[in-house]
Every structure is written in C-alpha cells, then in structure tokens.
Amino acid sequence: MNDELPNLERRLEQATAPLCPEEALNDPQLAAWREGWLALEQLLESIEPPADWRPVQRVLPANISRAPRGASVVSALIAASLLVGLTVFGLYHTENSLSETGLGRHPIVQQHTPQNIPEETDLRWDDNWDEKLSALSTRLALVQGDGDVWTADYLNLRSRANALQQELENNAL
Amino acid sequence: MSSFAPETRNAEWFAAWIREHGRAVRGYLLGMVRRADLADDLTQEVFTRAWAARGRYREEGHGRAYLLKIADRLLCDERRQRAGDLTLEDADWRRCEPVSADGEPGSGISARETAAELTQALKQLPPAQRRVLLLRYYGQMTFAEIAKMTESPLGTVLSHCRRGLEALRRLLVDHLP
C-alpha cells in the first residue's frame, strides 16, 4: 500500500491540476477523477461572489465600529451633563421658592428641614421623637399666634388711621 | 504578490492580500459551511485574525495557504461551538445556482439542473472529503501540504480526495445525459 501511495498522489495531482496532460487521460480511472474535478470546478465558479463583492469593507471591524462607539460615549457624556445640570437647576429653583415664600428663612423650618432631621434607622415607636413632634407643633402654633397678633395690631393701627383721616376731612382737629 | 518586510506590513500590504486571496478564502468557507452570510462573517474574521498576527507571519510565498489555515482552524472552532450544525438550507443553495450565459431557455434549464445535481453531490460529500477538495481547489496546495495543514496522514488525504471525486463523477454519470 505504501508503495502505491506516491503513484496515487501523482495521479490525483494530475487529475486535479488546472491543466491535465492529454496523455494522462488515457488512464480511465484518472479520466473519471478528472470529470469529477471539472464538475466541482464548474459548481465552485458558479457560486463565486458578485463582481462588486468587497471584502475590504467587511474586514477590520475595529476601525468600522470605532466611530459608533465613540459617538455613543459622547452621547452618554452629554446626557450625563444634562442630567447633572437639570438636577442643580431644580435644586436651585426649589431653594429660591422657599426663600420667596419666607419658609426658607424661618428658623423652625431651617431646623427641621430633611437634612437636619436625624436619620432613623429603625422603624419603631419613639417617645422621644413624639415629644419632638409635639414641641414642633407648639412652636408652629406660637409662630401662627404671633402672626395673628401682628395681624390684629395692623388692623387696629389701620382703623385708627382711618379715624384720623376722617377727622381731618371733617376739620374736627 | 510583492513581498513586504514585517515592519512595512501596513494597510496597503493587507489590502493587496485581501484582493489576492479574499475570494479564495470566502469560497473555501462557503463550500464548507454552505451559508453565504456565515461565510462572509467568517471571511471577515479570518482577515481580522491575519491582520492581528501580521507581525508573526513569515513571508514565504504561501499567503493563501496561511489564510486558509486560519480559515480551517476557525471552522473547527465554529463547528465545535455549534455542535456540527453548519449546513446550508436548500433555498440558500438554489440562490447559488448559475444562470444561463447565452440566454437560451434550454441551456438555462440544463445549467440549473447541472448545478442542482452538483449541489446535491456536494451536500452528500462528507465534510472531510469536501475539505480536501476545497483546499486543493482554492489553496492550490499539494496533497502533502494539505496533509501537513490538516495534521492528517497523506494516505487519508488522498483517500478523501479520491472518494470525493468518485462520488461527484458517479452522480454526474447517473443523473446527467
């Protein structure tokens, strides 16, 4: 068998060569192999890619995909910047609103804004916290009471001013 | 192909390689996997790997064999990952059939029938036989080189080639006038 191997190799090389010598085809077996080879050639030529097939554009995916990846990173950075900007603007706007309503300046409000309230890590009934809430309610009532006092004083003064104006108009003074 | 020293292997060198061997690599892969989209993807991967390893390649005039070796290894990896499920549907093969060149109705039918029969024959060829025949056709390699590349005994390679050719011929004789 080993002695036949070089002969078989030579004949198969001839049968599958681009050009087969005419005299080699006198060998019936070699001629049969040649027919099979030519049939294969015919099929493979028929499945060639189209003339405009360009593997270059499909190779080096790293170069092709670099641009979209860079664009997505830039987009993500812009989105993150916008998010931070909107958050800062929102916080600034909220603080100004509190200042305009006077709540932001009131000491009681400042004292009990969320960042000043001690964080509770455990959900349980807390008498101490209940006492703090009561104290806060009392102080709020006092502030409201102060407002009522101020309102009463203002109304009293306005009433007296109106009376003085009426007397001036009547030349009573 | 003009030779390039490793330090001058740039995009120009690589583009020349693709022009010279791109179709052969793609043809070999298509013949093996019998799916055009997969063959295109694998061709891209072959050249990507070749580009990554360009510094290690030794220019000895066997560029195509080198690329086909990469393609062959890639196929083995792919086959392992897909558990051998690398087949072409009949519809895909029909898209690969040749059309009549001279426009005569009879010859067109004949060409399509021929292609269909050959297609069936290739489908029936075991992958090992197809591999040897395609490496011989696209790589223009000797059987000794194919044996070395596939790490198979020369006798096995010759046997695959002979049986493959006989199967193709048998199908032609049996089914064509």
CSV table of C-alpha atoms in Angstrom, one decimal:
chain,number,residue,atom,x,y,z
A,1,MET,CA,0.0,0.0,0.0
A,2,ASN,CA,2.8,2.4,0.9
A,3,ASP,CA,4.5,1.7,-2.4
A,4,GLU,CA,1.2,2.7,-4.2
A,5,LEU,CA,0.9,6.0,-2.3
A,6,PRO,CA,3.3,8.1,-4.4
A,7,ASN,CA,1.7,6.8,-7.5
A,8,LEU,CA,-1.8,7.6,-6.2
A,9,GLU,CA,-0.6,11.0,-5.2
A,10,ARG,CA,0.9,11.8,-8.6
A,11,ARG,CA,-2.3,10.7,-10.4
A,12,LEU,CA,-4.6,12.7,-8.2
A,13,GLU,CA,-2.3,15.7,-8.5
A,14,GLN,CA,-2.7,15.4,-12.3
A,15,ALA,CA,-6.5,14.8,-12.2
A,16,THR,CA,-7.0,17.9,-10.0
A,17,ALA,CA,-4.4,20.2,-11.7
A,18,PRO,CA,-5.6,23.4,-13.5
A,19,LEU,CA,-4.3,21.8,-16.7
A,20,CYS,CA,-4.2,18.0,-17.1
A,21,PRO,CA,-1.8,16.4,-19.7
A,22,GLU,CA,-3.7,14.7,-22.6
A,23,GLU,CA,-1.8,11.5,-22.2
A,24,ALA,CA,-2.7,11.2,-18.6
A,25,LEU,CA,-6.4,10.9,-19.6
A,26,ASN,CA,-5.6,7.6,-21.2
A,27,ASP,CA,-5.8,6.3,-17.7
A,28,PRO,CA,-9.6,5.5,-17.3
A,29,GLN,CA,-9.6,6.0,-13.6
A,30,LEU,CA,-7.7,9.3,-13.8
A,31,ALA,CA,-10.1,10.4,-16.5
A,32,ALA,CA,-13.0,9.6,-14.3
A,33,TRP,CA,-11.5,11.6,-11.4
A,34,ARG,CA,-10.9,14.5,-13.8
A,35,GLU,CA,-14.6,14.5,-14.8
A,36,GLY,CA,-15.5,14.8,-11.1
A,37,TRP,CA,-13.0,17.5,-10.6
A,38,LEU,CA,-14.2,19.6,-13.6
A,39,ALA,CA,-17.8,19.2,-12.3
A,40,LEU,CA,-16.6,20.6,-8.9
A,41,GLU,CA,-14.8,23.5,-10.7
A,42,GLN,CA,-18.0,24.3,-12.5
A,43,LEU,CA,-20.0,24.5,-9.4
A,44,LEU,CA,-17.5,26.5,-7.4
A,45,GLU,CA,-17.1,29.0,-10.2
A,46,SER,CA,-20.9,29.4,-10.2
A,47,ILE,CA,-21.0,30.3,-6.6
A,48,GLU,CA,-18.4,33.0,-6.8
A,49,PRO,CA,-19.4,36.2,-5.1
A,50,PRO,CA,-20.7,39.0,-7.3
A,51,ALA,CA,-18.2,41.3,-9.0
A,52,ASP,CA,-18.8,44.1,-6.6
A,53,TRP,CA,-18.1,42.0,-3.5
A,54,ARG,CA,-15.5,43.8,-1.5
A,55,PRO,CA,-14.1,42.0,1.5
A,56,VAL,CA,-12.1,45.1,2.4
A,57,GLN,CA,-15.1,46.9,3.7
A,58,ARG,CA,-16.1,44.0,5.8
A,59,VAL,CA,-12.6,43.5,7.3
A,60,LEU,CA,-11.1,45.5,10.2
A,61,PRO,CA,-14.3,45.7,12.2
A,62,ALA,CA,-12.4,47.6,14.9
A,63,ASN,CA,-11.9,50.5,12.6
A,64,ILE,CA,-15.5,50.4,11.4
A,65,SER,CA,-17.1,50.1,14.9
A,66,ARG,CA,-14.8,52.7,16.5
A,67,ALA,CA,-16.9,55.6,15.2
A,68,PRO,CA,-20.3,54.4,16.6
A,69,ARG,CA,-18.7,53.5,19.9
A,70,GLY,CA,-17.1,57.0,20.2
A,71,ALA,CA,-20.4,58.6,19.3
A,72,SER,CA,-22.2,56.6,21.9
A,73,VAL,CA,-19.7,57.6,24.6
A,74,VAL,CA,-20.1,61.3,23.6
A,75,SER,CA,-23.9,61.0,23.7
A,76,ALA,CA,-23.7,59.4,27.2
A,77,LEU,CA,-21.4,62.2,28.4
A,78,ILE,CA,-23.8,64.8,27.1
A,79,ALA,CA,-26.8,63.1,28.6
A,80,ALA,CA,-25.0,62.8,32.0
A,81,SER,CA,-24.1,66.5,31.8
A,82,LEU,CA,-27.7,67.5,31.1
A,83,LEU,CA,-28.9,65.4,33.9
A,84,VAL,CA,-26.5,67.0,36.4
A,85,GLY,CA,-27.4,70.4,35.1
A,86,LEU,CA,-31.1,69.9,35.4
A,87,THR,CA,-30.7,68.5,38.9
A,88,VAL,CA,-28.6,71.5,40.0
A,89,PHE,CA,-31.1,73.9,38.4
A,90,GLY,CA,-34.0,72.1,40.1
A,91,LEU,CA,-32.4,72.3,43.5
A,92,TYR,CA,-31.6,76.0,43.0
A,93,HIS,CA,-35.1,76.7,41.9
A,94,THR,CA,-36.6,74.9,44.9
A,95,GLU,CA,-34.4,76.8,47.3
A,96,ASN,CA,-35.4,80.2,45.7
A,97,SER,CA,-39.1,79.3,46.0
A,98,LEU,CA,-38.7,78.6,49.7
A,99,SER,CA,-36.8,81.9,50.1
A,100,GLU,CA,-39.5,83.8,48.3
A,101,THR,CA,-42.3,82.3,50.5
A,102,GLY,CA,-40.3,83.0,53.6
A,103,LEU,CA,-40.2,79.4,54.6
A,104,GLY,CA,-36.6,79.1,53.8
A,105,ARG,CA,-35.6,81.8,56.3
A,106,HIS,CA,-37.7,80.8,59.2
A,107,PRO,CA,-35.6,79.2,62.0
A,108,ILE,CA,-38.1,76.5,62.7
A,109,VAL,CA,-38.3,75.5,59.1
A,110,GLN,CA,-34.5,75.5,58.8
A,111,GLN,CA,-34.1,73.5,61.9
A,112,HIS,CA,-36.5,70.8,60.7
A,113,THR,CA,-35.6,70.6,57.0
A,114,PRO,CA,-34.9,67.0,56.0
A,115,GLN,CA,-31.2,67.3,56.1
A,116,ASN,CA,-31.3,68.5,59.7
A,117,ILE,CA,-33.7,65.8,60.9
A,118,PRO,CA,-31.6,62.9,62.4
A,119,GLU,CA,-31.9,59.8,60.3
A,120,GLU,CA,-33.9,57.0,61.8
A,121,THR,CA,-32.5,53.6,61.0
A,122,ASP,CA,-35.1,51.6,62.9
A,123,LEU,CA,-38.9,51.8,62.5
A,124,ARG,CA,-40.3,51.7,66.0
A,125,TRP,CA,-42.5,53.8,68.3
A,126,ASP,CA,-40.2,56.5,69.7
A,127,ASP,CA,-41.5,58.6,72.6
A,128,ASN,CA,-38.6,61.0,72.2
A,129,TRP,CA,-39.5,61.6,68.6
A,130,ASP,CA,-43.1,62.0,69.6
A,131,GLU,CA,-42.1,64.7,72.1
A,132,LYS,CA,-40.1,66.5,69.4
A,133,LEU,CA,-43.1,66.5,67.1
A,134,SER,CA,-45.2,67.9,69.9
A,135,ALA,CA,-42.7,70.6,70.6
A,136,LEU,CA,-42.6,71.5,67.0
A,137,SER,CA,-46.4,71.7,66.8
A,138,THR,CA,-46.3,74.0,69.8
A,139,ARG,CA,-43.7,76.3,68.3
A,140,LEU,CA,-45.6,76.4,65.0
A,141,ALA,CA,-48.7,77.4,66.9
A,142,LEU,CA,-46.8,80.1,68.6
A,143,VAL,CA,-45.5,81.4,65.3
A,144,GLN,CA,-49.0,81.3,63.9
A,145,GLY,CA,-50.2,83.1,67.1
A,146,ASP,CA,-47.5,85.7,66.6
A,147,GLY,CA,-48.8,86.2,63.1
A,148,ASP,CA,-52.3,86.6,64.5
A,149,VAL,CA,-51.1,89.2,67.0
A,150,TRP,CA,-49.3,91.1,64.3
A,151,THR,CA,-52.4,91.0,62.1
A,152,ALA,CA,-54.5,92.3,65.0
A,153,ASP,CA,-52.1,95.2,65.7
A,154,TYR,CA,-52.0,96.1,62.0
A,155,LEU,CA,-55.9,96.1,61.8
A,156,ASN,CA,-56.0,98.3,64.9
A,157,LEU,CA,-53.5,100.8,63.6
A,158,ARG,CA,-55.3,100.9,60.2
A,159,SER,CA,-58.6,101.5,62.0
A,160,ARG,CA,-57.1,104.4,64.0
A,161,ALA,CA,-55.5,105.9,60.9
A,162,ASN,CA,-58.9,105.8,59.1
A,163,ALA,CA,-60.5,107.6,62.0
A,164,LEU,CA,-57.8,110.3,62.0
A,165,GLN,CA,-58.2,110.8,58.3
A,166,GLN,CA,-62.0,111.1,58.7
A,167,GLU,CA,-61.5,113.8,61.4
A,168,LEU,CA,-59.1,115.7,59.2
A,169,GLU,CA,-61.6,115.7,56.4
A,170,ASN,CA,-64.3,116.9,58.8
A,171,ASN,CA,-61.8,119.7,60.1
A,172,ALA,CA,-62.5,118.5,63.5
A,173,LEU,CA,-58.9,118.8,64.5
B,1,MET,CA,2.4,39.1,-4.6
B,2,SER,CA,5.2,41.5,-3.8
B,3,SER,CA,6.9,40.8,-0.5
B,4,PHE,CA,6.8,43.0,2.5
B,5,ALA,CA,9.1,43.0,5.4
B,6,PRO,CA,7.3,42.7,8.7
B,7,GLU,CA,7.9,46.3,9.6
B,8,THR,CA,6.3,47.5,6.4
B,9,ARG,CA,3.2,45.4,6.6
B,10,ASN,CA,0.6,48.1,6.7
B,11,ALA,CA,-2.9,48.7,5.3
B,12,GLU,CA,-1.5,48.7,1.7
B,13,TRP,CA,0.1,45.3,2.2
B,14,PHE,CA,-3.1,44.0,3.8
B,15,ALA,CA,-5.4,45.4,1.0
B,16,ALA,CA,-3.2,43.6,-1.5
B,17,TRP,CA,-3.6,40.4,0.4
B,18,ILE,CA,-7.3,40.8,0.5
B,19,ARG,CA,-7.5,41.5,-3.2
B,20,GLU,CA,-5.4,38.4,-4.0
B,21,HIS,CA,-6.9,35.9,-1.6
B,22,GLY,CA,-10.2,37.3,-0.4
B,23,ARG,CA,-12.4,35.4,-2.9
B,24,ALA,CA,-10.5,32.1,-2.4
B,25,VAL,CA,-10.9,32.3,1.4
B,26,ARG,CA,-14.6,33.2,1.1
B,27,GLY,CA,-15.1,30.4,-1.5
B,28,TYR,CA,-13.5,27.8,0.8
B,29,LEU,CA,-15.6,28.9,3.7
B,30,LEU,CA,-18.8,28.9,1.6
B,31,GLY,CA,-18.1,25.5,0.3
B,32,MET,CA,-17.6,24.2,3.8
B,33,VAL,CA,-20.4,26.0,5.7
B,34,ARG,CA,-22.7,26.4,2.6
B,35,ARG,CA,-24.2,29.6,4.0
B,36,ALA,CA,-23.3,32.8,2.3
B,37,ASP,CA,-23.9,35.1,5.4
B,38,LEU,CA,-21.9,32.9,7.6
B,39,ALA,CA,-19.1,32.5,5.0
B,40,ASP,CA,-18.9,36.3,4.8
B,41,ASP,CA,-18.7,36.7,8.6
B,42,LEU,CA,-16.0,34.0,8.8
B,43,THR,CA,-14.0,35.6,6.0
B,44,GLN,CA,-14.0,38.9,7.9
B,45,GLU,CA,-12.9,37.0,11.0
B,46,VAL,CA,-10.1,35.3,9.0
B,47,PHE,CA,-8.7,38.6,7.8
B,48,THR,CA,-9.1,40.2,11.2
B,49,ARG,CA,-7.0,37.5,12.7
B,50,ALA,CA,-4.5,37.7,9.9
B,51,TRP,CA,-4.2,41.4,10.5
B,52,ALA,CA,-3.7,41.0,14.2
B,53,ALA,CA,-1.0,38.4,13.6
B,54,ARG,CA,0.7,40.1,10.7
B,55,GLY,CA,3.9,40.7,12.7
B,56,ARG,CA,4.3,36.9,13.3
B,57,TYR,CA,3.7,35.9,9.7
B,58,ARG,CA,6.8,34.9,7.7
B,59,GLU,CA,6.6,35.8,4.1
B,60,GLU,CA,7.4,32.6,2.2
B,61,GLY,CA,5.0,32.9,-0.7
B,62,HIS,CA,2.3,30.8,0.9
B,63,GLY,CA,-0.1,33.6,1.9
B,64,ARG,CA,-3.1,31.8,0.6
B,65,ALA,CA,-2.2,28.6,2.4
B,66,TYR,CA,-1.7,30.6,5.6
B,67,LEU,CA,-5.1,32.3,5.3
B,68,LEU,CA,-6.8,29.0,4.5
B,69,LYS,CA,-5.2,27.5,7.6
B,70,ILE,CA,-6.7,30.3,9.7
B,71,ALA,CA,-10.0,29.7,8.0
B,72,ASP,CA,-9.8,25.9,8.7
B,73,ARG,CA,-9.0,26.5,12.3
B,74,LEU,CA,-11.9,28.9,12.5
B,75,LEU,CA,-14.2,26.4,11.0
B,76,CYS,CA,-13.1,23.8,13.5
B,77,ASP,CA,-13.8,26.2,16.4
B,78,GLU,CA,-17.1,27.2,14.9
B,79,ARG,CA,-18.1,23.6,14.3
B,80,ARG,CA,-17.3,22.8,17.9
B,81,GLN,CA,-19.3,25.7,19.2
B,82,ARG,CA,-22.3,24.9,17.0
B,83,ALA,CA,-22.0,21.2,17.6
B,84,GLY,CA,-21.6,20.5,13.9
B,85,ASP,CA,-24.7,22.4,12.9
B,86,LEU,CA,-23.0,24.1,9.9
B,87,THR,CA,-25.3,23.3,7.0
B,88,LEU,CA,-26.9,25.1,4.1
B,89,GLU,CA,-30.6,25.1,3.5
B,90,ASP,CA,-31.7,24.0,0.1
B,91,ALA,CA,-33.0,27.5,-0.6
B,92,ASP,CA,-29.6,29.0,0.0
B,93,TRP,CA,-28.0,26.6,-2.4
B,94,ARG,CA,-30.6,27.4,-5.1
B,95,ARG,CA,-29.5,31.0,-4.8
B,96,CYS,CA,-26.0,29.9,-5.7
B,97,GLU,CA,-27.0,28.1,-8.8
B,98,PRO,CA,-25.6,29.5,-12.1
B,99,VAL,CA,-27.8,31.2,-14.7
B,100,SER,CA,-27.6,30.7,-18.4
B,101,ALA,CA,-24.9,32.7,-20.0
B,102,ASP,CA,-26.2,32.6,-23.6
B,103,GLY,CA,-29.9,33.2,-22.7
B,104,GLU,CA,-31.2,30.1,-24.5
B,105,PRO,CA,-34.1,28.6,-22.5
B,106,GLY,CA,-32.9,25.0,-22.9
B,107,SER,CA,-29.3,25.7,-21.8
B,108,GLY,CA,-30.6,27.7,-18.8
B,109,ILE,CA,-32.6,24.8,-17.6
B,110,SER,CA,-29.7,22.5,-18.3
B,111,ALA,CA,-27.3,24.6,-16.3
B,112,ARG,CA,-29.7,24.9,-13.4
B,113,GLU,CA,-30.2,21.1,-13.4
B,114,THR,CA,-26.5,20.5,-13.5
B,115,ALA,CA,-25.9,22.9,-10.6
B,116,ALA,CA,-28.7,21.3,-8.7
B,117,GLU,CA,-27.2,17.8,-9.2
B,118,LEU,CA,-23.8,19.0,-8.3
B,119,THR,CA,-25.2,20.8,-5.3
B,120,GLN,CA,-26.8,17.6,-4.2
B,121,ALA,CA,-23.4,15.8,-4.7
B,122,LEU,CA,-21.6,18.3,-2.6
B,123,LYS,CA,-24.2,18.1,0.1
B,124,GLN,CA,-23.7,14.3,0.2
B,125,LEU,CA,-19.9,14.6,0.4
B,126,PRO,CA,-18.7,14.1,4.0
B,127,PRO,CA,-17.0,17.2,5.4
B,128,ALA,CA,-13.6,15.6,5.4
B,129,GLN,CA,-13.8,14.9,1.6
B,130,ARG,CA,-15.2,18.3,0.9
B,131,ARG,CA,-12.4,19.9,3.0
B,132,VAL,CA,-9.6,18.2,1.0
B,133,LEU,CA,-11.2,19.0,-2.4
B,134,LEU,CA,-11.8,22.7,-1.5
B,135,LEU,CA,-8.3,23.1,-0.1
B,136,ARG,CA,-6.9,21.7,-3.3
B,137,TYR,CA,-9.1,23.9,-5.4
B,138,TYR,CA,-8.9,27.2,-3.5
B,139,GLY,CA,-5.5,26.8,-1.9
B,140,GLN,CA,-3.8,25.3,-4.9
B,141,MET,CA,-1.9,23.2,-2.4
B,142,THR,CA,-0.2,19.8,-2.9
B,143,PHE,CA,-1.7,16.9,-1.1
B,144,ALA,CA,1.4,16.8,1.1
B,145,GLU,CA,0.8,20.4,2.1
B,146,ILE,CA,-2.9,19.6,2.8
B,147,ALA,CA,-1.9,16.7,4.9
B,148,LYS,CA,0.5,18.9,6.9
B,149,MET,CA,-2.0,21.6,7.3
B,150,THR,CA,-4.8,19.3,8.4
B,151,GLU,CA,-2.5,17.2,10.5
B,152,SER,CA,-3.7,14.1,8.7
B,153,PRO,CA,-1.7,11.2,7.2
B,154,LEU,CA,-1.1,11.7,3.5
B,155,GLY,CA,-2.9,8.4,2.7
B,156,THR,CA,-6.0,9.7,4.5
B,157,VAL,CA,-6.0,12.9,2.5
B,158,LEU,CA,-5.5,11.1,-0.8
B,159,SER,CA,-8.3,8.7,0.1
B,160,HIS,CA,-10.7,11.6,0.9
B,161,CYS,CA,-9.8,13.2,-2.4
B,162,ARG,CA,-10.3,10.0,-4.5
B,163,ARG,CA,-13.6,9.1,-2.8
B,164,GLY,CA,-14.9,12.7,-3.2
B,165,LEU,CA,-14.1,12.8,-6.9
B,166,GLU,CA,-15.6,9.4,-7.5
B,167,ALA,CA,-18.8,10.5,-5.7
B,168,LEU,CA,-19.0,13.6,-7.9
B,169,ARG,CA,-18.4,11.7,-11.1
B,170,ARG,CA,-20.9,8.9,-10.1
B,171,LEU,CA,-23.6,11.5,-9.6
B,172,LEU,CA,-22.9,13.1,-13.0
B,173,VAL,CA,-23.0,9.8,-14.8
B,174,ASP,CA,-26.1,8.7,-13.1
B,175,HIS,CA,-28.2,11.8,-13.4
B,176,LEU,CA,-26.9,13.8,-16.4
B,177,PRO,CA,-27.4,12.8,-20.1
